[in-house]
Each structure stands twice: as structure tokens, then as C-alpha cells.
Amino acid sequence: MIFESHAHYDDEAFDGDREELLASFEGKGIGTVINIGASLAGSEATVKLAGQYPFIYGAVGVHPSEVEELSEEGMERLRVLCGHEKIVAVGETGLDYHYPDPAVSLQKEWFARQLVLAREVKLPVIIHSREAAKDTLDIMQAHHAGEIGGVVHCFSYGKEMAREYLNMDFYFGIGGVITFKNAKKLKEAVQYIPMDKILLETDSPYLSPEPHRGERNSSLNLPYVVEAIAGLKGISCEEVVETTERNARRLFNLTVQPD
Ligand code: NI
């Protein structure tokens, strides 16, 4: 079944129909979901969701755009949440230079601290990197991220950067952007990345694939992403679903369920 590796179902965009939507997943082929914390409150909400739904696991962390809320106390809270049995990763964390705030120095500091946390609690890390390719890579290399392991979520760089992450044995989260007509660089990168390093993701409620671009996204749209990857790789949709599920279970250390 489809393994959704990155969604934000704690987001208020789902307040009106969260229960109905999540209840529909199994019947639509969505087997497992990793809910991703993007703030301290989002991380708390992630632990709660994971406690409510057997098929939801979680990652706790603070997104680069939200790091102004972090403090020693906040880091300690994240460390405690990492001890929850259904928390399988630290993140999302990283660098985002799209907007002028928060200051680059602050983003770098809390990114590095979350990498250190991931190493301490022995969990893989979910990387968010936007318009910050070189700095992201520098910090990851300085912290030997290859020993921590993880996934570059919503991978948006080209082949050269993909090679750097492959050298660290990282995975690549591929989502709705792969269905966009103008995603030429990303399509080349996906052709280049070995199939056993690709994870499916949506980043719901954001980044809906074609033909739903601009609408609220959910894991129910993942078949469009599967189809796009299958086309680029010249393999069947079933193979994309099976391989990406196996990859995600390997990365997040979730035992494979017998079918
Ligand atoms: Ni996200």
C-alpha cells in the first residue's frame, strides 16, 4: 500500500473534515502516514494524532521558518517527544531562504541543534531545504549527517545536488511538483536517483499535483505522483508503490507487515 512520508494533518486546513478524510485512507490504498511537526505546537499535535490512529507515525521538529520560537526549553520538549513510541524521525528541520526571515544565522543554529538531537535520540532526520542548497549541505556534512540518515523532503534541486545527498546515503521525498509541466530539472533528477532512494510524499495541505494544482492536497492525490514516477522510470505503478513503501519502512525502521 502507499506509504505517505510527509503530511501535516494537524494543519487547520483539515479542521473541518480530518476524521472523515483519515478514515477514508485505508479503502483508497493509503497504508501508512508520517505526520510531520513543523512547530512545537505541531509536534505536540503530531504525537496526539499518532496516538489516535494506528496507521499514523510522526516526526517532531521545528521548520526553519518557525525557529524564532525555539529555546533550550523547546529543544528539551522535542527531546521528550522523541521518546514517544510512534515518533520515528526528527523534523522537519533545515534552511529556507525564500523569505528574509528568520535570520540566516538563527536558522543555521537551530538546524544544527536538531541534527545533534537526531543523533542523540538515534532517529533519522527530515530535511527541508529551499533556495539554500549549499548552506544545507555544508551544515549536514559538518555534522556527518550520513551517519544520522534521513530524507530530503520535497527535493527541489537538480542532479548535481542529488549526487551529494546520495553520497550521504539520504533518501529523496518526491511529491506533487513532479507532475508540473515546468519541473524539468526535478524530472531529470528523479530519472537519475536510484529507485531504492525514493519516498512518496505530499506535504499536505500544500503542493497538490496536477490536475488538482492549487487545491488543498491530501494523501489521496499520491496516485498522480506514483504515475509520474512510473513514467519517468519506465516501471509499473505497482512497482513504484511497493518499492517506496519498502524504502520508507527501512528508513523509519518500521517492520514490514506480512501481506
Ligand atoms: Ni512539510
PDB file of C-alpha atoms and ligand atoms in Angstrom:
ATOM      1  CA  MET A   1       0.000   0.000   0.000  1.00  0.00           C
ATOM      2  CA  ILE A   2       1.022   3.624  -0.468  1.00  0.00           C
ATOM      3  CA  PHE A   3       3.368   4.954   2.212  1.00  0.00           C
ATOM      4  CA  GLU A   4       2.907   8.704   2.644  1.00  0.00           C
ATOM      5  CA  SER A   5       6.164  10.008   4.124  1.00  0.00           C
ATOM      6  CA  HIS A   6       5.333  13.683   4.686  1.00  0.00           C
ATOM      7  CA  ALA A   7       1.986  15.284   5.554  1.00  0.00           C
ATOM      8  CA  HIS A   8       0.674  17.855   8.021  1.00  0.00           C
ATOM      9  CA  TYR A   9      -2.751  16.583   9.101  1.00  0.00           C
ATOM     10  CA  ASP A  10      -2.566  18.710  12.255  1.00  0.00           C
ATOM     11  CA  ASP A  11      -2.914  21.761   9.939  1.00  0.00           C
ATOM     12  CA  GLU A  12      -6.073  23.835  10.365  1.00  0.00           C
ATOM     13  CA  ALA A  13      -6.876  23.217   6.686  1.00  0.00           C
ATOM     14  CA  PHE A  14      -8.146  19.794   7.899  1.00  0.00           C
ATOM     15  CA  ASP A  15     -10.151  21.030  10.886  1.00  0.00           C
ATOM     16  CA  GLY A  16     -13.461  20.647   9.046  1.00  0.00           C
ATOM     17  CA  ASP A  17     -13.136  17.019   7.908  1.00  0.00           C
ATOM     18  CA  ARG A  18      -9.988  15.480   9.446  1.00  0.00           C
ATOM     19  CA  GLU A  19     -11.723  12.393  10.843  1.00  0.00           C
ATOM     20  CA  GLU A  20     -13.672  11.532   7.676  1.00  0.00           C
ATOM     21  CA  LEU A  21     -10.631  12.115   5.496  1.00  0.00           C
ATOM     22  CA  LEU A  22      -8.262   9.960   7.565  1.00  0.00           C
ATOM     23  CA  ALA A  23     -10.910   7.232   7.874  1.00  0.00           C
ATOM     24  CA  SER A  24     -11.122   7.036   4.065  1.00  0.00           C
ATOM     25  CA  PHE A  25      -7.421   6.294   3.539  1.00  0.00           C
ATOM     26  CA  GLU A  26      -7.353   2.534   4.001  1.00  0.00           C
ATOM     27  CA  GLY A  27     -10.078   1.985   1.400  1.00  0.00           C
ATOM     28  CA  LYS A  28      -8.158   4.172  -1.060  1.00  0.00           C
ATOM     29  CA  GLY A  29      -4.862   2.312  -0.749  1.00  0.00           C
ATOM     30  CA  ILE A  30      -3.059   4.656   1.661  1.00  0.00           C
ATOM     31  CA  GLY A  31      -1.485   2.288   4.180  1.00  0.00           C
ATOM     32  CA  THR A  32       0.834   4.404   6.357  1.00  0.00           C
ATOM     33  CA  VAL A  33       1.267   8.132   7.007  1.00  0.00           C
ATOM     34  CA  ILE A  34       4.091  10.023   8.668  1.00  0.00           C
ATOM     35  CA  ASN A  35       2.705  13.258  10.122  1.00  0.00           C
ATOM     36  CA  ILE A  36       5.398  15.913  10.299  1.00  0.00           C
ATOM     37  CA  GLY A  37       5.741  18.501  13.050  1.00  0.00           C
ATOM     38  CA  ALA A  38       6.666  21.967  11.744  1.00  0.00           C
ATOM     39  CA  SER A  39       6.481  23.830  15.084  1.00  0.00           C
ATOM     40  CA  LEU A  40       6.404  22.958  18.786  1.00  0.00           C
ATOM     41  CA  ALA A  41       2.595  23.002  18.775  1.00  0.00           C
ATOM     42  CA  GLY A  42       2.580  20.972  15.543  1.00  0.00           C
ATOM     43  CA  SER A  43       4.938  18.438  17.116  1.00  0.00           C
ATOM     44  CA  GLU A  44       2.638  18.044  20.140  1.00  0.00           C
ATOM     45  CA  ALA A  45      -0.333  17.648  17.777  1.00  0.00           C
ATOM     46  CA  THR A  46       1.621  15.059  15.777  1.00  0.00           C
ATOM     47  CA  VAL A  47       2.172  12.906  18.872  1.00  0.00           C
ATOM     48  CA  LYS A  48      -1.552  13.150  19.592  1.00  0.00           C
ATOM     49  CA  LEU A  49      -2.551  12.110  16.053  1.00  0.00           C
ATOM     50  CA  ALA A  50      -0.110   9.196  16.122  1.00  0.00           C
ATOM     51  CA  GLY A  51      -1.713   8.080  19.383  1.00  0.00           C
ATOM     52  CA  GLN A  52      -5.194   8.203  17.839  1.00  0.00           C
ATOM     53  CA  TYR A  53      -4.596   6.392  14.539  1.00  0.00           C
ATOM     54  CA  PRO A  54      -2.760   3.061  14.214  1.00  0.00           C
ATOM     55  CA  PHE A  55      -1.534   3.887  10.687  1.00  0.00           C
ATOM     56  CA  ILE A  56      -0.083   7.317  11.592  1.00  0.00           C
ATOM     57  CA  TYR A  57       3.508   7.730  12.802  1.00  0.00           C
ATOM     58  CA  GLY A  58       5.177  11.038  13.495  1.00  0.00           C
ATOM     59  CA  ALA A  59       8.229  13.266  13.227  1.00  0.00           C
ATOM     60  CA  VAL A  60       8.855  16.081  15.699  1.00  0.00           C
ATOM     61  CA  GLY A  61      10.810  19.217  14.887  1.00  0.00           C
ATOM     62  CA  VAL A  62      10.665  22.906  14.079  1.00  0.00           C
ATOM     63  CA  HIS A  63      10.611  24.163  10.466  1.00  0.00           C
ATOM     64  CA  PRO A  64      13.240  26.811   9.554  1.00  0.00           C
ATOM     65  CA  SER A  65      10.509  29.459   9.182  1.00  0.00           C
ATOM     66  CA  GLU A  66       9.376  28.829  12.788  1.00  0.00           C
ATOM     67  CA  VAL A  67      12.723  28.693  14.620  1.00  0.00           C
ATOM     68  CA  GLU A  68      12.189  32.036  16.378  1.00  0.00           C
ATOM     69  CA  GLU A  69      10.025  30.119  18.859  1.00  0.00           C
ATOM     70  CA  LEU A  70      12.888  27.765  19.807  1.00  0.00           C
ATOM     71  CA  SER A  71      14.801  27.905  23.098  1.00  0.00           C
ATOM     72  CA  GLU A  72      16.621  25.443  25.361  1.00  0.00           C
ATOM     73  CA  GLU A  73      13.254  24.622  26.857  1.00  0.00           C
ATOM     74  CA  GLY A  74      11.775  23.983  23.411  1.00  0.00           C
ATOM     75  CA  MET A  75      14.660  21.678  22.478  1.00  0.00           C
ATOM     76  CA  GLU A  76      14.141  19.778  25.729  1.00  0.00           C
ATOM     77  CA  ARG A  77      10.459  19.369  24.869  1.00  0.00           C
ATOM     78  CA  LEU A  78      11.361  17.968  21.434  1.00  0.00           C
ATOM     79  CA  ARG A  79      13.759  15.532  23.092  1.00  0.00           C
ATOM     80  CA  VAL A  80      10.976  14.271  25.378  1.00  0.00           C
ATOM     81  CA  LEU A  81       8.570  13.892  22.433  1.00  0.00           C
ATOM     82  CA  CYS A  82      11.213  11.863  20.555  1.00  0.00           C
ATOM     83  CA  GLY A  83      10.805   9.215  23.245  1.00  0.00           C
ATOM     84  CA  HIS A  84       7.206   8.505  22.214  1.00  0.00           C
ATOM     85  CA  GLU A  85       6.963   5.031  20.698  1.00  0.00           C
ATOM     86  CA  LYS A  86       5.391   6.228  17.425  1.00  0.00           C
ATOM     87  CA  ILE A  87       7.830   9.074  16.764  1.00  0.00           C
ATOM     88  CA  VAL A  88      10.140   7.814  14.033  1.00  0.00           C
ATOM     89  CA  ALA A  89      12.133  10.915  12.958  1.00  0.00           C
ATOM     90  CA  VAL A  90      13.297  14.417  13.861  1.00  0.00           C
ATOM     91  CA  GLY A  91      11.977  17.214  11.625  1.00  0.00           C
ATOM     92  CA  GLU A  92      11.165  18.887   9.591  1.00  0.00           C
ATOM     93  CA  THR A  93      14.286  20.973  10.042  1.00  0.00           C
ATOM     94  CA  GLY A  94      16.636  22.751   7.660  1.00  0.00           C
ATOM     95  CA  LEU A  95      17.041  26.097   5.900  1.00  0.00           C
ATOM     96  CA  ASP A  96      14.584  28.201   3.914  1.00  0.00           C
ATOM     97  CA  TYR A  97      15.895  31.383   2.294  1.00  0.00           C
ATOM     98  CA  HIS A  98      12.747  32.129   0.297  1.00  0.00           C
ATOM     99  CA  TYR A  99      11.696  34.862   2.754  1.00  0.00           C
ATOM    100  CA  PRO A 100      14.082  37.279   4.519  1.00  0.00           C
ATOM    101  CA  ASP A 101      13.076  35.994   7.997  1.00  0.00           C
ATOM    102  CA  PRO A 102      14.064  34.352  10.274  1.00  0.00           C
ATOM    103  CA  ALA A 103      17.714  35.471  10.100  1.00  0.00           C
ATOM    104  CA  VAL A 104      20.048  33.010   8.382  1.00  0.00           C
ATOM    105  CA  SER A 105      22.253  32.741  11.495  1.00  0.00           C
ATOM    106  CA  LEU A 106      19.251  31.737  13.598  1.00  0.00           C
ATOM    107  CA  GLN A 107      18.087  29.158  11.036  1.00  0.00           C
ATOM    108  CA  LYS A 108      21.568  27.634  10.868  1.00  0.00           C
ATOM    109  CA  GLU A 109      21.895  27.433  14.636  1.00  0.00           C
ATOM    110  CA  TRP A 110      18.606  25.587  15.209  1.00  0.00           C
ATOM    111  CA  PHE A 111      19.112  23.350  12.184  1.00  0.00           C
ATOM    112  CA  ALA A 112      22.443  22.238  13.617  1.00  0.00           C
ATOM    113  CA  ARG A 113      20.884  21.711  17.046  1.00  0.00           C
ATOM    114  CA  GLN A 114      18.158  19.483  15.597  1.00  0.00           C
ATOM    115  CA  LEU A 115      20.772  17.409  13.756  1.00  0.00           C
ATOM    116  CA  VAL A 116      22.558  16.931  17.080  1.00  0.00           C
ATOM    117  CA  LEU A 117      19.248  15.916  18.686  1.00  0.00           C
ATOM    118  CA  ALA A 118      18.571  13.363  15.924  1.00  0.00           C
ATOM    119  CA  ARG A 119      21.973  11.818  16.512  1.00  0.00           C
ATOM    120  CA  GLU A 120      21.405  11.679  20.287  1.00  0.00           C
ATOM    121  CA  VAL A 121      17.999  10.026  20.066  1.00  0.00           C
ATOM    122  CA  LYS A 122      19.118   7.813  17.147  1.00  0.00           C
ATOM    123  CA  LEU A 123      16.348   8.840  14.753  1.00  0.00           C
ATOM    124  CA  PRO A 124      16.631   9.793  11.061  1.00  0.00           C
ATOM    125  CA  VAL A 125      16.104  13.417  10.115  1.00  0.00           C
ATOM    126  CA  ILE A 126      13.575  15.074   7.744  1.00  0.00           C
ATOM    127  CA  ILE A 127      15.335  17.883   5.872  1.00  0.00           C
ATOM    128  CA  HIS A 128      13.578  20.966   4.491  1.00  0.00           C
ATOM    129  CA  SER A 129      15.834  22.935   2.134  1.00  0.00           C
ATOM    130  CA  ARG A 130      14.579  25.725  -0.107  1.00  0.00           C
ATOM    131  CA  GLU A 131      16.846  28.103  -2.025  1.00  0.00           C
ATOM    132  CA  ALA A 132      19.588  27.136   0.417  1.00  0.00           C
ATOM    133  CA  ALA A 133      21.310  24.188  -1.269  1.00  0.00           C
ATOM    134  CA  LYS A 134      24.933  24.947  -0.411  1.00  0.00           C
ATOM    135  CA  ASP A 135      24.413  26.005   3.212  1.00  0.00           C
ATOM    136  CA  THR A 136      22.184  22.993   3.874  1.00  0.00           C
ATOM    137  CA  LEU A 137      24.802  20.648   2.508  1.00  0.00           C
ATOM    138  CA  ASP A 138      27.652  22.368   4.419  1.00  0.00           C
ATOM    139  CA  ILE A 139      25.862  22.001   7.763  1.00  0.00           C
ATOM    140  CA  MET A 140      24.884  18.398   7.042  1.00  0.00           C
ATOM    141  CA  GLN A 141      28.446  17.493   6.117  1.00  0.00           C
ATOM    142  CA  ALA A 142      29.857  19.294   9.173  1.00  0.00           C
ATOM    143  CA  HIS A 143      27.506  17.218  11.343  1.00  0.00           C
ATOM    144  CA  HIS A 144      28.202  13.956   9.494  1.00  0.00           C
ATOM    145  CA  ALA A 145      24.547  13.652   8.550  1.00  0.00           C
ATOM    146  CA  GLY A 146      25.389  10.491   6.610  1.00  0.00           C
ATOM    147  CA  GLU A 147      25.725   8.720   9.963  1.00  0.00           C
ATOM    148  CA  ILE A 148      22.322  10.041  11.088  1.00  0.00           C
ATOM    149  CA  GLY A 149      20.429   9.215   7.900  1.00  0.00           C
ATOM    150  CA  GLY A 150      17.215  10.710   6.643  1.00  0.00           C
ATOM    151  CA  VAL A 151      15.293  12.189   3.755  1.00  0.00           C
ATOM    152  CA  VAL A 152      15.449  15.452   1.841  1.00  0.00           C
ATOM    153  CA  HIS A 153      11.778  16.299   1.753  1.00  0.00           C
ATOM    154  CA  CYS A 154      10.246  17.932  -1.347  1.00  0.00           C
ATOM    155  CA  PHE A 155      13.564  17.587  -3.127  1.00  0.00           C
ATOM    156  CA  SER A 156      13.726  20.572  -5.489  1.00  0.00           C
ATOM    157  CA  TYR A 157      17.325  20.709  -6.664  1.00  0.00           C
ATOM    158  CA  GLY A 158      18.998  19.154  -9.695  1.00  0.00           C
ATOM    159  CA  LYS A 159      21.149  16.137 -10.455  1.00  0.00           C
ATOM    160  CA  GLU A 160      24.385  17.560  -9.020  1.00  0.00           C
ATOM    161  CA  MET A 161      22.817  18.166  -5.624  1.00  0.00           C
ATOM    162  CA  ALA A 162      21.137  14.750  -5.757  1.00  0.00           C
ATOM    163  CA  ARG A 163      24.579  13.207  -6.145  1.00  0.00           C
ATOM    164  CA  GLU A 164      25.769  14.975  -2.959  1.00  0.00           C
ATOM    165  CA  TYR A 165      22.829  13.635  -0.940  1.00  0.00           C
ATOM    166  CA  LEU A 166      23.286  10.165  -2.401  1.00  0.00           C
ATOM    167  CA  ASN A 167      26.871  10.274  -1.180  1.00  0.00           C
ATOM    168  CA  MET A 168      25.435  10.677   2.331  1.00  0.00           C
ATOM    169  CA  ASP A 169      23.050   7.787   1.653  1.00  0.00           C
ATOM    170  CA  PHE A 170      19.989  10.042   2.028  1.00  0.00           C
ATOM    171  CA  TYR A 171      16.514   9.411   0.641  1.00  0.00           C
ATOM    172  CA  PHE A 172      14.532  11.825  -1.544  1.00  0.00           C
ATOM    173  CA  GLY A 173      10.920  12.809  -0.877  1.00  0.00           C
ATOM    174  CA  ILE A 174       9.125  13.234  -4.209  1.00  0.00           C
ATOM    175  CA  GLY A 175       5.682  14.857  -4.309  1.00  0.00           C
ATOM    176  CA  GLY A 176       3.242  16.841  -6.415  1.00  0.00           C
ATOM    177  CA  VAL A 177       5.854  19.073  -8.050  1.00  0.00           C
ATOM    178  CA  ILE A 178       6.935  16.112 -10.212  1.00  0.00           C
ATOM    179  CA  THR A 179       3.609  16.398 -12.084  1.00  0.00           C
ATOM    180  CA  PHE A 180       4.160  20.071 -13.010  1.00  0.00           C
ATOM    181  CA  LYS A 181       4.988  20.813 -16.648  1.00  0.00           C
ATOM    182  CA  ASN A 182       7.853  23.164 -15.718  1.00  0.00           C
ATOM    183  CA  ALA A 183       9.605  20.685 -13.367  1.00  0.00           C
ATOM    184  CA  LYS A 184      12.258  19.744 -15.944  1.00  0.00           C
ATOM    185  CA  LYS A 185      15.233  19.797 -13.559  1.00  0.00           C
ATOM    186  CA  LEU A 186      13.407  17.712 -10.968  1.00  0.00           C
ATOM    187  CA  LYS A 187      12.320  15.168 -13.598  1.00  0.00           C
ATOM    188  CA  GLU A 188      15.951  14.745 -14.667  1.00  0.00           C
ATOM    189  CA  ALA A 189      16.960  14.302 -11.032  1.00  0.00           C
ATOM    190  CA  VAL A 190      14.286  11.636 -10.478  1.00  0.00           C
ATOM    191  CA  GLN A 191      15.496   9.747 -13.549  1.00  0.00           C
ATOM    192  CA  TYR A 192      18.967   9.860 -12.036  1.00  0.00           C
ATOM    193  CA  ILE A 193      18.112   8.904  -8.414  1.00  0.00           C
ATOM    194  CA  PRO A 194      18.025   5.108  -7.851  1.00  0.00           C
ATOM    195  CA  MET A 195      14.516   3.799  -7.187  1.00  0.00           C
ATOM    196  CA  ASP A 196      15.560   2.446  -3.772  1.00  0.00           C
ATOM    197  CA  LYS A 197      16.194   6.018  -2.550  1.00  0.00           C
ATOM    198  CA  ILE A 198      12.792   7.500  -3.413  1.00  0.00           C
ATOM    199  CA  LEU A 199       9.924   8.106  -0.954  1.00  0.00           C
ATOM    200  CA  LEU A 200       6.398   9.280  -1.791  1.00  0.00           C
ATOM    201  CA  GLU A 201       5.174  12.419  -0.089  1.00  0.00           C
ATOM    202  CA  THR A 202       2.554  15.137  -0.450  1.00  0.00           C
ATOM    203  CA  ASP A 203       3.415  17.907   2.063  1.00  0.00           C
ATOM    204  CA  SER A 204      -0.369  18.143   2.537  1.00  0.00           C
ATOM    205  CA  PRO A 205      -2.142  20.563   2.672  1.00  0.00           C
ATOM    206  CA  TYR A 206       0.368  22.096   0.231  1.00  0.00           C
ATOM    207  CA  LEU A 207       1.692  21.273  -3.257  1.00  0.00           C
ATOM    208  CA  SER A 208      -1.231  19.450  -4.853  1.00  0.00           C
ATOM    209  CA  PRO A 209      -0.236  17.582  -8.020  1.00  0.00           C
ATOM    210  CA  GLU A 210      -1.754  18.174 -11.439  1.00  0.00           C
ATOM    211  CA  PRO A 211      -4.706  18.047 -12.151  1.00  0.00           C
ATOM    212  CA  HIS A 212      -5.512  19.440  -8.682  1.00  0.00           C
ATOM    213  CA  ARG A 213      -2.804  22.095  -8.542  1.00  0.00           C
ATOM    214  CA  GLY A 214      -3.772  24.967  -6.229  1.00  0.00           C
ATOM    215  CA  GLU A 215      -6.346  22.945  -4.272  1.00  0.00           C
ATOM    216  CA  ARG A 216      -5.911  21.557  -0.757  1.00  0.00           C
ATOM    217  CA  ASN A 217      -3.698  18.498  -1.007  1.00  0.00           C
ATOM    218  CA  SER A 218      -4.112  15.134   0.738  1.00  0.00           C
ATOM    219  CA  SER A 219      -2.525  11.691   0.518  1.00  0.00           C
ATOM    220  CA  LEU A 220      -5.433  10.672  -1.733  1.00  0.00           C
ATOM    221  CA  ASN A 221      -3.604  12.533  -4.540  1.00  0.00           C
ATOM    222  CA  LEU A 222      -0.499  10.331  -4.306  1.00  0.00           C
ATOM    223  CA  PRO A 223      -1.541   8.094  -7.244  1.00  0.00           C
ATOM    224  CA  TYR A 224      -0.785  11.073  -9.553  1.00  0.00           C
ATOM    225  CA  VAL A 225       2.741  11.214  -8.153  1.00  0.00           C
ATOM    226  CA  VAL A 226       3.093   7.433  -8.485  1.00  0.00           C
ATOM    227  CA  GLU A 227       2.051   7.637 -12.137  1.00  0.00           C
ATOM    228  CA  ALA A 228       4.569  10.409 -12.873  1.00  0.00           C
ATOM    229  CA  ILE A 229       7.449   8.496 -11.258  1.00  0.00           C
ATOM    230  CA  ALA A 230       6.448   5.266 -13.039  1.00  0.00           C
ATOM    231  CA  GLY A 231       6.509   7.132 -16.372  1.00  0.00           C
ATOM    232  CA  LEU A 232       9.951   8.632 -15.734  1.00  0.00           C
ATOM    233  CA  LYS A 233      11.418   5.327 -14.535  1.00  0.00           C
ATOM    234  CA  GLY A 234       9.703   3.114 -17.139  1.00  0.00           C
ATOM    235  CA  ILE A 235       8.264   0.795 -14.462  1.00  0.00           C
ATOM    236  CA  SER A 236       4.735  -0.060 -13.306  1.00  0.00           C
ATOM    237  CA  CYS A 237       2.763   1.944 -10.739  1.00  0.00           C
ATOM    238  CA  GLU A 238       2.647  -1.186  -8.533  1.00  0.00           C
ATOM    239  CA  GLU A 239       6.426  -1.325  -8.509  1.00  0.00           C
ATOM    240  CA  VAL A 240       6.648   2.355  -7.520  1.00  0.00           C
ATOM    241  CA  VAL A 241       4.218   1.801  -4.629  1.00  0.00           C
ATOM    242  CA  GLU A 242       5.941  -1.365  -3.406  1.00  0.00           C
ATOM    243  CA  THR A 243       9.493  -0.034  -3.663  1.00  0.00           C
ATOM    244  CA  THR A 244       8.750   3.305  -1.991  1.00  0.00           C
ATOM    245  CA  GLU A 245       6.928   1.540   0.857  1.00  0.00           C
ATOM    246  CA  ARG A 246       9.881  -0.786   1.391  1.00  0.00           C
ATOM    247  CA  ASN A 247      12.246   2.227   1.315  1.00  0.00           C
ATOM    248  CA  ALA A 248      10.209   4.142   3.888  1.00  0.00           C
ATOM    249  CA  ARG A 249       9.969   1.146   6.218  1.00  0.00           C
ATOM    250  CA  ARG A 250      13.734   0.703   6.001  1.00  0.00           C
ATOM    251  CA  LEU A 251      14.442   4.391   6.721  1.00  0.00           C
ATOM    252  CA  PHE A 252      11.945   4.767   9.568  1.00  0.00           C
ATOM    253  CA  ASN A 253      12.720   1.354  10.997  1.00  0.00           C
ATOM    254  CA  LEU A 254       9.137   0.084  10.736  1.00  0.00           C
ATOM    255  CA  THR A 255       8.877  -3.660  10.422  1.00  0.00           C
ATOM    256  CA  VAL A 256       7.344  -4.865   7.199  1.00  0.00           C
ATOM    257  CA  GLN A 257       3.810  -6.121   7.720  1.00  0.00           C
ATOM    258  CA  PRO A 258       3.085  -9.543   6.218  1.00  0.00           C
ATOM    259  CA  ASP A 259       0.577  -9.286   3.376  1.00  0.00           C
TER     260      ASP A 259
HETATM  261 NI    NI B   1       6.277  19.925   5.292  1.00  0.00          NI
END
